[in-house]
Structure formats: structure tokens, C-alpha cells
Amino acid sequence: MYGEDQNYLEDIYRKDLMNTIMNLIDTLDDADKELITQLLIENKKESELAKRYQVSQQMINRRKKKIIKSLRETLSDGYKKIKSFLFFWLWIWSLITVYLNAIDLLA
């Protein structure tokens, strides 16, 4: 039972994190949003995008790193809060589960 509950909470956590990432991507300007979407979601190669935009692959790579760094910094604070919150509730849930299992054993 505990394992199923933990998996359920982890699924919620992953979905919430993905939601947060998608919301962060939506805050980017259109050009950055298009680039990061193509690289991370559509799995296009830097070299492919470099040809499309007629720039060097290194320029695409530097821009990608800049965008990811910005997203990571923004996400970091929110992620830490979400993680702390979920782990707190996971801890509470595990205590409740242990307590209920103990009551079942005594009955």
C-alpha cells in the first residue's frame, strides 16, 4: 500500500514539475520559446536549427545554454518549495500509513 501511495505522489510531483516547466517556457519571448521547444520537446538537433536559422551550431548551443540557465534559476526557487511541500506530505502520509497498519495488526 505504501509503495502505491508513494508512486502516486511521485506522479503528481512529476506532472506538477512538467506543468511548471511548460509555464516557464511560455514566459520566454517568442524566439527563445520556439528555439527551446524545437530542441527539448521536438528533439531537433542544434546543427539542424543552425542551418535553418543560418547561424553556427555554437551560436545555437550558447543560446540554448543561456535559456536553460535562465529557466533553471527561475525554476529552482519554485522547485525547492514544491519538493519540500511534497516530501512533507509524503512523510505525514507514511506516518498515517504506519499508524493504520499498526492498528490493523493489533485488532
Short mmCIF file of C-alpha atoms in Angstrom, two decimals:
data_model
loop_
_atom_site.label_atom_id
_atom_site.label_comp_id
_atom_site.label_asym_id
_atom_site.label_seq_id
_atom_site.Cartn_x
_atom_site.Cartn_y
_atom_site.Cartn_z
CA MET A 1 0.00 0.00 0.00
CA TYR A 2 2.76 2.45 0.94
CA GLY A 3 4.60 1.88 -2.35
CA GLU A 4 1.47 2.64 -4.36
CA ASP A 5 0.89 5.83 -2.37
CA GLN A 6 4.48 6.92 -2.89
CA ASN A 7 4.23 6.27 -6.65
CA TYR A 8 1.01 8.28 -6.76
CA LEU A 9 2.69 11.23 -5.02
CA GLU A 10 5.71 10.97 -7.29
CA ASP A 11 3.41 11.04 -10.34
CA ILE A 12 1.72 14.17 -9.00
CA TYR A 13 5.13 15.71 -8.37
CA ARG A 14 6.35 14.93 -11.92
CA LYS A 15 3.17 16.29 -13.51
CA ASP A 16 3.37 19.45 -11.43
CA LEU A 17 7.03 19.90 -12.33
CA MET A 18 6.26 19.45 -16.05
CA ASN A 19 3.41 21.95 -15.74
CA THR A 20 5.78 24.40 -14.10
CA ILE A 21 8.39 23.92 -16.84
CA MET A 22 5.80 24.43 -19.57
CA ASN A 23 4.56 27.59 -17.83
CA LEU A 24 8.14 28.84 -17.60
CA ILE A 25 8.69 28.19 -21.30
CA ASP A 26 5.53 30.19 -22.02
CA THR A 27 7.14 33.21 -20.30
CA LEU A 28 10.01 33.27 -22.80
CA ASP A 29 9.96 35.62 -25.75
CA ASP A 30 8.71 34.04 -28.96
CA ALA A 31 12.15 33.38 -30.48
CA ASP A 32 13.51 31.71 -27.33
CA LYS A 33 10.29 29.76 -26.86
CA GLU A 34 10.45 28.49 -30.43
CA LEU A 35 14.12 27.50 -30.13
CA ILE A 36 13.83 25.70 -26.78
CA THR A 37 10.63 23.95 -27.88
CA GLN A 38 12.30 22.65 -31.00
CA LEU A 39 15.37 21.49 -29.09
CA LEU A 40 13.83 19.99 -25.98
CA ILE A 41 10.33 18.96 -26.98
CA GLU A 42 10.61 18.25 -30.70
CA ASN A 43 14.16 16.81 -30.25
CA LYS A 44 15.61 18.72 -33.19
CA LYS A 45 19.40 18.86 -33.44
CA GLU A 46 21.36 22.05 -32.91
CA SER A 47 23.02 21.59 -36.30
CA GLU A 48 19.62 21.30 -37.98
CA LEU A 49 18.42 24.53 -36.37
CA ALA A 50 21.70 26.26 -37.17
CA LYS A 51 21.14 25.56 -40.86
CA ARG A 52 17.53 26.69 -40.64
CA TYR A 53 18.43 29.99 -38.95
CA GLN A 54 21.67 30.38 -40.94
CA VAL A 55 23.87 30.66 -37.85
CA SER A 56 26.58 28.47 -36.39
CA GLN A 57 25.78 25.42 -34.28
CA GLN A 58 27.85 27.03 -31.50
CA MET A 59 25.55 30.06 -31.54
CA ILE A 60 22.51 27.82 -31.15
CA ASN A 61 24.27 25.97 -28.33
CA ARG A 62 25.17 29.19 -26.48
CA ARG A 63 21.62 30.49 -26.84
CA LYS A 64 20.20 27.16 -25.61
CA LYS A 65 22.50 27.22 -22.57
CA LYS A 66 21.51 30.80 -21.80
CA ILE A 67 17.80 29.97 -22.00
CA ILE A 68 18.18 26.81 -19.88
CA LYS A 69 20.22 28.68 -17.27
CA SER A 70 17.50 31.31 -17.03
CA LEU A 71 14.76 28.68 -16.75
CA ARG A 72 16.76 26.71 -14.19
CA GLU A 73 17.29 29.76 -12.00
CA THR A 74 13.61 30.65 -12.13
CA LEU A 75 12.55 27.06 -11.54
CA SER A 76 14.98 26.45 -8.71
CA ASP A 77 13.12 28.51 -6.12
CA GLY A 78 9.70 27.15 -7.03
CA TYR A 79 11.04 23.60 -7.33
CA LYS A 80 12.54 23.70 -3.86
CA LYS A 81 9.24 24.87 -2.40
CA ILE A 82 7.25 22.18 -4.23
CA LYS A 83 9.74 19.48 -3.31
CA SER A 84 9.68 20.44 0.37
CA PHE A 85 5.91 20.54 0.39
CA LEU A 86 5.51 17.14 -1.27
CA PHE A 87 8.15 15.44 0.86
CA PHE A 88 6.49 16.84 3.97
CA TRP A 89 3.12 15.36 2.89
CA LEU A 90 4.79 12.10 1.90
CA TRP A 91 6.30 11.91 5.39
CA ILE A 92 2.90 12.65 7.01
CA TRP A 93 1.22 10.07 4.76
CA SER A 94 3.81 7.43 5.66
CA LEU A 95 3.25 8.09 9.38
CA ILE A 96 -0.50 7.73 8.92
CA THR A 97 0.01 4.52 6.94
CA VAL A 98 2.30 3.05 9.61
CA TYR A 99 -0.20 4.02 12.31
CA LEU A 100 -3.14 2.48 10.44
CA ASN A 101 -1.17 -0.71 9.76
CA ALA A 102 -0.29 -0.94 13.45
CA ILE A 103 -3.95 -0.59 14.40
CA ASP A 104 -4.83 -3.36 11.93
CA LEU A 105 -2.18 -5.63 13.47
CA LEU A 106 -3.50 -5.02 16.98
CA ALA A 107 -7.10 -5.66 16.02
#
